[in-house]
Short mmCIF file of C-alpha atoms in Angstrom, two decimals:
data_model
loop_
_atom_site.label_atom_id
_atom_site.label_comp_id
_atom_site.label_asym_id
_atom_site.label_seq_id
_atom_site.Cartn_x
_atom_site.Cartn_y
_atom_site.Cartn_z
CA MET A 179 78.87 121.90 104.52
CA LYS A 180 82.49 121.27 105.40
CA SER A 181 85.17 120.01 103.07
CA HIS A 182 88.75 118.99 103.59
CA THR A 183 91.53 117.91 101.24
CA ARG A 184 94.66 115.98 101.96
CA TYR A 185 97.34 114.62 99.63
CA LYS A 186 99.57 111.65 100.32
CA THR A 187 102.72 110.81 98.39
CA PHE A 188 103.94 107.24 97.99
CA HIS A 189 107.37 106.21 96.86
CA THR A 190 107.44 102.43 96.97
CA GLU A 191 110.63 100.36 96.89
CA GLU A 192 108.96 97.66 94.82
CA ARG A 193 107.25 98.09 91.48
CA ARG A 194 104.11 96.47 92.96
CA GLU A 195 103.10 97.22 96.50
CA LEU A 196 99.98 97.39 98.66
CA ILE A 197 99.77 100.07 101.35
CA ARG A 198 96.96 100.21 103.88
CA ILE A 199 95.43 103.68 104.01
CA THR A 200 92.33 103.19 106.19
CA GLU A 201 93.97 105.21 108.98
CA ASP A 202 94.83 108.07 106.59
CA LEU A 203 91.18 108.33 105.59
CA GLN A 204 89.99 108.33 109.20
CA SER A 205 92.54 110.93 110.12
CA ALA A 206 91.40 113.17 107.21
CA VAL A 207 87.83 112.78 108.49
CA ASP A 208 88.98 113.77 111.98
CA GLU A 209 90.73 116.85 110.60
CA ALA A 210 87.60 117.79 108.63
CA GLY A 211 85.58 117.63 111.84
CA ILE A 212 82.52 116.12 110.18
CA ALA A 213 80.06 113.70 111.74
CA GLU A 214 78.12 112.74 108.59
CA GLY A 215 79.30 112.66 105.00
CA MET A 216 81.58 110.86 102.57
CA VAL A 217 85.32 110.58 102.03
CA LEU A 218 86.79 109.96 98.59
CA ALA A 219 90.25 108.47 98.09
CA ALA A 220 91.60 108.57 94.53
CA ALA A 221 94.97 107.75 93.01
CA MET A 222 96.16 110.77 90.99
CA HIS A 223 97.97 108.41 88.62
CA ILE A 224 96.70 106.02 86.01
CA THR A 225 98.95 103.14 87.03
CA ALA A 226 97.78 102.65 90.62
CA ALA A 227 94.55 101.63 92.33
CA VAL A 228 92.60 102.33 95.48
CA TRP A 229 90.42 99.48 96.69
CA ILE A 230 88.69 98.06 99.73
CA ASN A 231 89.34 94.45 100.67
CA ASP A 232 90.75 92.14 103.30
CA ASP A 233 94.08 92.90 105.00
CA GLU A 234 95.27 89.32 104.54
CA PRO A 235 98.72 88.70 103.01
CA GLY A 236 97.70 85.46 101.25
CA LEU A 237 94.85 87.25 99.49
CA HIS A 238 97.16 90.10 98.50
CA GLU A 239 99.53 87.63 96.86
CA ASP A 240 96.60 85.85 95.14
CA THR A 241 95.30 89.17 93.84
CA LEU A 242 98.60 90.38 92.40
CA GLU A 243 99.23 86.99 90.75
CA TRP A 244 95.75 87.03 89.23
CA LEU A 245 96.04 90.63 88.00
CA ASP A 246 99.30 89.70 86.25
CA LYS A 247 97.43 87.00 84.33
CA ILE A 248 94.37 89.12 83.46
CA ALA A 249 96.34 92.26 82.56
CA PRO A 250 99.80 90.84 81.79
CA PRO A 251 102.96 92.96 81.88
CA SER A 252 105.20 92.68 78.83
CA TRP A 253 108.42 93.21 80.83
CA LYS A 254 108.36 89.66 82.14
CA GLU A 255 107.51 86.22 80.76
CA PRO A 256 103.71 85.62 80.75
CA ALA A 257 102.61 83.39 83.64
CA ASN A 258 100.90 80.91 81.28
CA ASP A 259 99.03 80.59 77.98
CA VAL A 260 96.06 82.65 79.12
CA ALA A 261 98.30 85.56 80.10
CA ARG A 262 100.16 85.20 76.78
CA GLU A 263 96.92 85.41 74.78
CA LEU A 264 95.72 88.42 76.78
CA LEU A 265 98.78 90.40 75.70
CA PRO A 266 98.12 92.65 72.69
CA ASP A 267 98.33 91.10 69.25
CA PRO A 268 101.13 93.30 67.95
CA GLY A 269 103.33 91.44 70.50
CA ASP A 270 103.64 94.42 72.84
CA TYR A 271 101.40 97.23 74.03
CA ARG A 272 101.03 100.03 71.48
CA HIS A 273 101.38 102.30 74.51
CA HIS A 274 105.04 101.23 74.75
CA ARG A 275 105.95 102.83 71.42
CA GLY A 276 106.72 106.01 73.36
CA GLY A 277 109.26 104.20 75.54
CA GLU A 278 106.96 103.25 78.43
CA ASP A 279 106.71 99.69 79.77
CA ASN A 280 103.68 100.09 82.06
CA GLY A 281 100.78 99.31 79.71
CA ASP A 282 99.61 96.52 82.02
CA ALA A 283 99.47 98.97 84.95
CA HIS A 284 97.00 101.13 83.00
CA LEU A 285 94.77 98.13 82.38
CA LYS A 286 94.92 97.08 86.04
CA ASN A 287 93.96 100.64 87.03
CA LEU A 288 90.86 100.37 84.83
CA LEU A 289 90.05 96.90 86.14
CA VAL A 290 90.22 97.37 89.89
CA HIS A 291 89.78 101.16 89.86
CA HIS A 292 91.57 104.18 91.07
CA GLN A 293 89.07 105.32 93.68
CA VAL A 294 86.68 104.45 96.47
CA ILE A 295 84.18 106.55 98.38
CA VAL A 296 83.54 105.66 101.99
CA PRO A 297 80.49 106.79 103.98
CA VAL A 298 81.15 108.58 107.26
CA THR A 299 78.68 108.03 110.13
CA GLU A 300 79.04 109.61 113.58
CA GLY A 301 82.54 110.70 112.67
CA ARG A 302 83.78 107.21 111.72
CA LEU A 303 84.43 105.46 108.40
CA ASP A 304 81.32 103.31 107.99
CA LEU A 305 83.10 100.12 106.93
CA GLY A 306 82.33 96.47 107.60
CA PRO A 307 84.51 94.51 110.05
CA TRP A 308 86.89 93.14 107.40
CA GLN A 309 87.01 96.14 105.09
CA GLN A 310 90.34 97.93 104.88
CA VAL A 311 91.26 100.57 102.31
CA PHE A 312 94.43 100.04 100.24
CA TYR A 313 96.51 102.01 97.82
CA CYS A 314 97.81 99.50 95.30
CA GLU A 315 100.88 100.55 93.35
CA PHE A 316 101.41 98.90 89.94
CA ASP A 317 104.31 101.03 88.71
CA GLY A 318 106.21 102.39 91.69
CA ARG A 319 109.79 103.30 92.59
CA ARG A 320 108.89 106.94 91.94
CA SER A 321 106.71 109.55 93.66
CA LYS A 322 102.99 109.04 93.16
CA ARG A 323 100.18 111.07 94.72
CA MET A 324 96.74 110.29 96.09
CA VAL A 325 94.01 112.76 97.00
CA ILE A 326 91.64 112.36 99.95
CA LYS A 327 88.56 114.56 99.86
CA VAL A 328 86.11 114.78 102.76
CA LEU A 329 82.63 116.27 102.33
CA GLY A 330 80.01 116.51 105.01
CA ALA A 331 78.69 118.33 108.07
CA MET B 55 73.08 119.73 104.07
CA LYS B 56 71.03 116.68 105.02
CA SER B 57 72.34 113.16 105.44
CA HIS B 58 70.65 109.86 106.08
CA THR B 59 71.96 106.35 106.71
CA ARG B 60 70.23 103.05 106.31
CA TYR B 61 71.54 99.51 106.64
CA LYS B 62 70.12 96.47 104.92
CA THR B 63 70.90 92.88 105.88
CA PHE B 64 70.84 90.06 103.32
CA HIS B 65 70.76 86.38 104.12
CA THR B 66 70.58 84.58 100.80
CA GLU B 67 69.60 80.94 100.42
CA GLU B 68 72.06 80.44 97.58
CA ARG B 69 75.78 81.08 97.68
CA ARG B 70 75.37 83.36 94.65
CA GLU B 71 72.38 85.60 94.32
CA LEU B 72 71.37 88.90 92.77
CA ILE B 73 68.94 91.13 94.65
CA ARG B 74 67.47 94.27 93.15
CA ILE B 75 67.89 97.23 95.50
CA THR B 76 66.82 100.21 93.37
CA GLU B 77 63.68 100.62 95.47
CA ASP B 78 65.69 100.55 98.73
CA LEU B 79 67.84 103.41 97.47
CA GLN B 80 64.81 105.46 96.41
CA SER B 81 63.15 104.84 99.71
CA ALA B 82 66.29 105.99 101.61
CA VAL B 83 66.26 109.14 99.48
CA ASP B 84 62.58 109.69 100.36
CA GLU B 85 63.34 109.27 104.07
CA ALA B 86 66.25 111.74 103.78
CA GLY B 87 63.88 114.29 102.27
CA ILE B 88 66.42 115.63 99.80
CA ALA B 89 65.73 117.00 96.33
CA GLU B 90 69.33 117.22 95.07
CA GLY B 91 72.34 115.14 96.05
CA MET B 92 73.85 111.70 95.85
CA VAL B 93 73.17 108.28 97.33
CA LEU B 94 75.92 105.77 97.95
CA ALA B 95 75.25 102.03 98.26
CA ALA B 96 78.17 99.92 99.46
CA ALA B 97 78.50 96.29 100.47
CA MET B 98 80.05 96.12 103.95
CA HIS B 99 81.65 92.81 103.02
CA ILE B 100 84.51 91.96 100.73
CA THR B 101 82.77 89.05 99.06
CA ALA B 102 79.75 90.83 97.58
CA ALA B 103 79.19 93.55 94.99
CA VAL B 104 76.85 96.43 94.27
CA TRP B 105 76.37 97.25 90.61
CA ILE B 106 74.05 98.91 88.14
CA ASN B 107 72.91 96.96 85.12
CA ASP B 108 69.92 95.48 83.33
CA ASP B 109 67.25 93.56 85.23
CA GLU B 110 67.25 90.76 82.70
CA PRO B 111 67.56 87.15 83.91
CA GLY B 112 69.51 85.95 80.86
CA LEU B 113 72.13 88.63 81.41
CA HIS B 114 72.34 87.77 85.11
CA GLU B 115 73.09 84.15 84.23
CA ASP B 116 75.63 85.24 81.59
CA THR B 117 77.34 87.50 84.12
CA LEU B 118 77.62 84.90 86.87
CA GLU B 119 78.94 82.28 84.41
CA TRP B 120 81.50 84.75 83.09
CA LEU B 121 82.62 85.84 86.57
CA ASP B 122 83.21 82.18 87.48
CA LYS B 123 85.58 81.89 84.53
CA ILE B 124 87.45 85.17 85.15
CA ALA B 125 87.69 84.75 88.93
CA PRO B 126 87.27 80.99 89.34
CA PRO B 127 86.18 79.39 92.61
CA SER B 128 88.31 76.50 93.83
CA TRP B 129 85.38 74.67 95.44
CA LYS B 130 84.12 73.42 92.11
CA GLU B 131 85.64 72.11 88.89
CA PRO B 132 86.88 74.97 86.65
CA ALA B 133 84.49 75.69 83.76
CA ASN B 134 87.24 75.25 81.17
CA ASP B 135 90.97 75.67 80.52
CA VAL B 136 90.89 79.46 80.82
CA ALA B 137 89.28 79.25 84.26
CA ARG B 138 91.81 76.55 85.25
CA GLU B 139 94.75 78.77 84.27
CA LEU B 140 93.30 81.77 86.10
CA LEU B 141 93.35 79.83 89.37
CA PRO B 142 96.44 80.55 91.50
CA ASP B 143 99.58 78.63 90.70
CA PRO B 144 99.94 76.95 94.10
CA GLY B 145 96.77 75.01 93.07
CA ASP B 146 94.51 76.84 95.49
CA TYR B 147 94.15 80.38 96.80
CA ARG B 148 96.72 81.27 99.46
CA HIS B 149 93.78 82.93 101.20
CA HIS B 150 92.34 79.46 101.86
CA ARG B 151 95.22 78.48 104.15
CA GLY B 152 93.16 79.90 107.03
CA GLY B 153 90.24 77.57 106.26
CA GLU B 154 88.25 79.91 103.99
CA ASP B 155 87.03 78.83 100.54
CA ASN B 156 85.86 82.21 99.21
CA GLY B 157 89.02 83.57 97.54
CA ASP B 158 87.18 83.90 94.22
CA ALA B 159 84.49 86.03 95.90
CA HIS B 160 87.18 88.52 96.99
CA LEU B 161 88.46 88.78 93.43
CA LYS B 162 84.94 89.24 92.06
CA ASN B 163 84.35 92.02 94.61
CA LEU B 164 87.45 93.82 93.30
CA LEU B 165 86.44 93.24 89.70
CA VAL B 166 82.85 94.42 89.65
CA HIS B 167 83.08 96.55 92.79
CA HIS B 168 81.39 96.85 96.08
CA GLN B 169 79.75 100.24 95.58
CA VAL B 170 77.89 102.64 93.34
CA ILE B 171 76.93 106.27 93.82
CA VAL B 172 73.70 107.45 92.21
CA PRO B 173 72.83 111.11 91.54
CA VAL B 174 69.53 112.37 92.95
CA THR B 175 67.64 115.00 90.96
CA GLU B 176 64.29 116.46 92.00
CA GLY B 177 64.01 113.79 94.66
CA ARG B 178 64.46 110.84 92.29
CA LEU B 179 67.36 108.50 91.51
CA ASP B 180 68.72 109.95 88.27
CA LEU B 181 69.10 106.66 86.41
CA GLY B 182 68.68 105.77 82.76
CA PRO B 183 65.61 103.77 81.66
CA TRP B 184 67.34 100.37 81.88
CA GLN B 185 69.51 100.99 84.92
CA GLN B 186 68.66 99.00 88.03
CA VAL B 187 70.81 98.72 91.14
CA PHE B 188 71.73 95.24 92.40
CA TYR B 189 73.37 93.71 95.41
CA CYS B 190 75.29 90.71 94.15
CA GLU B 191 76.13 88.08 96.72
CA PHE B 192 79.16 85.86 95.99
CA ASP B 193 79.39 84.10 99.36
CA GLY B 194 75.98 84.04 100.97
CA ARG B 195 73.98 81.76 103.24
CA ARG B 196 74.92 84.03 106.15
CA SER B 197 74.05 87.56 107.24
CA LYS B 198 75.73 90.27 105.19
CA ARG B 199 75.20 94.02 105.48
CA MET B 200 75.03 96.90 103.06
CA VAL B 201 75.10 100.61 103.89
CA ILE B 202 73.07 103.25 102.04
CA LYS B 203 74.20 106.85 102.62
CA VAL B 204 72.24 109.82 101.30
CA LEU B 205 73.82 113.29 101.12
CA GLY B 206 72.13 116.38 99.74
CA ALA B 207 69.71 119.22 100.33
CA MET C 86 75.35 123.40 99.62
CA LYS C 87 75.09 123.92 95.88
CA SER C 88 74.21 121.31 93.31
CA HIS C 89 74.12 121.35 89.55
CA THR C 90 73.05 118.78 86.96
CA ARG C 91 73.94 118.56 83.31
CA TYR C 92 73.15 115.90 80.73
CA LYS C 93 75.20 115.14 77.66
CA THR C 94 74.01 113.08 74.71
CA PHE C 95 76.39 111.06 72.56
CA HIS C 96 75.63 109.62 69.17
CA THR C 97 78.80 107.94 67.96
CA GLU C 98 79.45 106.94 64.38
CA GLU C 99 81.29 103.81 65.43
CA ARG C 100 79.99 101.06 67.65
CA ARG C 101 83.04 101.56 69.93
CA GLU C 102 84.35 105.02 70.61
CA LEU C 103 86.19 106.96 73.30
CA ILE C 104 85.24 110.58 73.90
CA ARG C 105 87.18 112.84 76.23
CA ILE C 106 84.86 114.57 78.69
CA THR C 107 87.26 116.24 81.15
CA GLU C 108 86.30 119.66 79.79
CA ASP C 109 82.56 118.92 80.16
CA LEU C 110 83.09 118.10 83.83
CA GLN C 111 85.11 121.27 84.43
CA SER C 112 82.51 123.35 82.66
CA ALA C 113 79.72 121.83 84.81
CA VAL C 114 81.79 122.71 87.89
CA ASP C 115 82.16 126.28 86.61
CA GLU C 116 78.41 126.53 86.05
CA ALA C 117 77.77 125.20 89.55
CA GLY C 118 79.99 127.93 90.96
CA ILE C 119 81.51 125.70 93.65
CA ALA C 120 85.04 125.92 95.04
CA GLU C 121 85.05 122.66 97.03
CA GLY C 122 83.11 119.47 96.40
CA MET C 123 82.78 116.52 94.08
CA VAL C 124 81.55 115.94 90.55
CA LEU C 125 80.03 112.64 89.47
CA ALA C 126 79.90 111.53 85.83
CA ALA C 127 77.78 108.46 85.10
CA ALA C 128 76.67 106.77 81.90
CA MET C 129 72.87 106.43 81.95
CA HIS C 130 73.17 103.27 79.88
CA ILE C 131 74.40 99.82 80.74
CA THR C 132 76.51 99.40 77.62
CA ALA C 133 78.92 102.32 78.07
CA ALA C 134 81.59 103.30 80.58
CA VAL C 135 83.07 106.38 82.17
CA TRP C 136 86.70 106.08 83.21
CA ILE C 137 89.81 108.06 84.00
CA ASN C 138 93.03 107.21 82.20
CA ASP C 139 95.68 108.46 79.81
CA ASP C 140 94.71 110.36 76.64
CA GLU C 141 97.08 108.28 74.53
CA PRO C 142 95.77 106.69 71.29
CA GLY C 143 98.01 103.59 71.55
CA LEU C 144 96.68 102.83 75.01
CA HIS C 145 93.09 103.33 73.83
CA GLU C 146 93.62 100.76 71.10
CA ASP C 147 95.30 98.38 73.58
CA THR C 148 92.38 98.77 75.97
CA LEU C 149 89.64 98.12 73.42
CA GLU C 150 91.50 95.07 72.06
CA TRP C 151 91.95 93.71 75.57
CA LEU C 152 88.31 94.31 76.52
CA ASP C 153 87.21 92.37 73.44
CA LYS C 154 89.22 89.39 74.69
CA ILE C 155 88.07 89.58 78.32
CA ALA C 156 84.40 90.28 77.51
CA PRO C 157 84.10 88.98 73.94
CA PRO C 158 81.34 90.09 71.58
CA SER C 159 79.47 87.33 69.80
CA TRP C 160 78.87 89.38 66.64
CA LYS C 161 82.43 88.84 65.44
CA GLU C 162 84.96 86.01 65.44
CA PRO C 163 86.69 85.66 68.86
CA ALA C 164 90.21 87.15 68.83
CA ASN C 165 91.76 83.88 70.04
CA ASP C 166 91.16 80.79 72.19
CA VAL C 167 90.94 82.72 75.44
CA ALA C 168 88.23 85.00 74.05
CA ARG C 169 86.43 81.91 72.66
CA GLU C 170 86.41 80.21 76.07
CA LEU C 171 85.20 83.36 77.80
CA LEU C 172 82.07 83.39 75.65
CA PRO C 173 79.05 81.79 77.35
CA ASP C 174 78.75 78.03 77.22
CA PRO C 175 75.40 77.95 75.41
CA GLY C 176 77.38 79.37 72.44
CA ASP C 177 75.87 82.82 72.66
CA TYR C 178 74.80 85.18 75.42
CA ARG C 179 71.45 84.26 76.97
CA HIS C 180 70.80 88.00 76.87
CA HIS C 181 70.60 87.75 73.05
CA ARG C 182 67.47 85.59 73.16
CA GLY C 183 65.44 88.81 73.08
CA GLY C 184 67.09 89.90 69.84
CA GLU C 185 69.95 91.99 71.32
CA ASP C 186 73.58 91.48 70.31
CA ASN C 187 75.27 93.63 72.95
CA GLY C 188 75.82 91.16 75.81
CA ASP C 189 79.56 91.87 75.76
CA ALA C 190 78.89 95.61 76.20
CA HIS C 191 77.02 94.87 79.43
CA LEU C 192 79.97 92.87 80.75
CA LYS C 193 82.43 95.62 79.79
CA ASN C 194 80.23 98.16 81.59
CA LEU C 195 80.48 96.05 84.75
CA LEU C 196 84.22 95.54 84.33
CA VAL C 197 85.46 99.08 83.76
CA HIS C 198 82.45 100.82 85.28
CA HIS C 199 79.89 103.34 84.31
CA GLN C 200 80.94 106.14 86.66
CA VAL C 201 83.71 108.16 88.26
CA ILE C 202 83.62 110.81 90.96
CA VAL C 203 86.20 113.57 90.78
CA PRO C 204 87.16 115.82 93.71
CA VAL C 205 86.92 119.57 93.14
CA THR C 206 89.47 121.81 94.90
CA GLU C 207 89.59 125.60 94.55
CA GLY C 208 87.12 125.35 91.66
CA ARG C 209 89.20 122.90 89.61
CA LEU C 210 88.95 119.14 88.97
CA ASP C 211 91.58 117.74 91.33
CA LEU C 212 93.17 115.31 88.86
CA GLY C 213 96.76 114.18 88.41
CA PRO C 214 98.77 115.45 85.41
CA TRP C 215 97.94 112.48 83.16
CA GLN C 216 94.37 111.87 84.25
CA GLN C 217 91.70 112.56 81.65
CA VAL C 218 88.05 111.56 81.94
CA PHE C 219 86.51 109.53 79.10
CA TYR C 220 83.11 108.34 78.05
CA CYS C 221 83.62 104.95 76.45
CA GLU C 222 80.88 103.78 74.14
CA PHE C 223 80.53 99.99 73.64
CA ASP C 224 77.27 99.96 71.70
CA GLY C 225 76.86 103.25 69.88
CA ARG C 226 75.34 104.52 66.64
CA ARG C 227 72.32 105.65 68.65
CA SER C 228 71.62 108.36 71.22
CA LYS C 229 73.04 107.64 74.66
CA ARG C 230 72.99 109.93 77.69
CA MET C 231 75.38 110.72 80.52
CA VAL C 232 74.61 112.65 83.70
CA ILE C 233 77.05 115.02 85.39
CA LYS C 234 76.20 115.95 88.97
CA VAL C 235 78.12 118.59 90.92
CA LEU C 236 77.82 118.86 94.70
CA GLY C 237 79.71 121.31 96.87
CA ALA C 238 79.98 124.83 98.21
#
């Protein structure tokens, strides 16, 4: 059994940002030198996500708009009444009592998840034709890490 | 370390459909001939899900109704005001500019996820008594693939 | 390749409860005696979750409040209009026809997931500084099991 670990640091300019990482995963698999196995990509923070979906800018915008309604930030005006009612009842996240303002980013992390695991077949990520892997930052403008772990033979 | 890969193609009659795949996973484990390890099942499309839950028709109906409110399709009338407000603000998904109408299926895929990984113990899927694995199609009536990857010894 | 399996049983006093399990995962890794690999933690029930997030009581309260709006129980008054509209249209979950009252717990399980997989590097859980692993009970006051599976070398 072979294993290989790689870390990647992101420092986004925007608070919210999507970064395609499919190529990073493939390159970690190449370095590991495995033909068969799995590769795990996991955000090492609780205010970012790793997901697999389409690399289509319209969908990315749709997704971020939708996530801001479902798990609304309290640092900007709620998008509409649904977003307003999904904010916590005390008026702000209890999590913000300590001076944070990223409560919504924690909820988004739980909702769309911080990790994916991709099968590796004949040395390649075994993804469908439209599947791309993304790191999705919900609270950027500072250094955030992701771990890539390859396991196989 | 042993590994084994199997693909399964679905072509549902309905746009939305749940298909139980527990037996497919067990059978892939049997073919792999492993006693201990893990089996990954992942949709190879970004408009379908793989999840573990109860095999109970009432719950399946509840779940699909609920998902249509949380991540509303734009090809039918929203179920109620909450669903209407969770639609994108431009009136339709930006993703549909290219002629697609499955934006909601992408969101559902992110929400309930495209993959599960099941532990294998003594050659059997190590699931609880009520846990069944499902492929959940959100945009069917065409051929869609799923990959099953077994890793173990 | 080494593998190791451990089961943990929870019997919470409250219907909803969060229990930190990071130390259980590390101790299973220690027992397995692996340096490199992965450890999977999965609820064996369909009304509980396993997630990674902050060990911060305010955030836990925020999360449980939010989950009760997004996937509302029918055994208590909906928190507000959004929660009311996210309940099923027949007035109650179809799943409750058999005498259950935990339909919302099934939806929460789908939403925030029943499993995580943590990379293991040099014998340690490879988590970020704020990442803690939790078992989240949505329908407790009875015995519920979780499986921990370690795979590596």
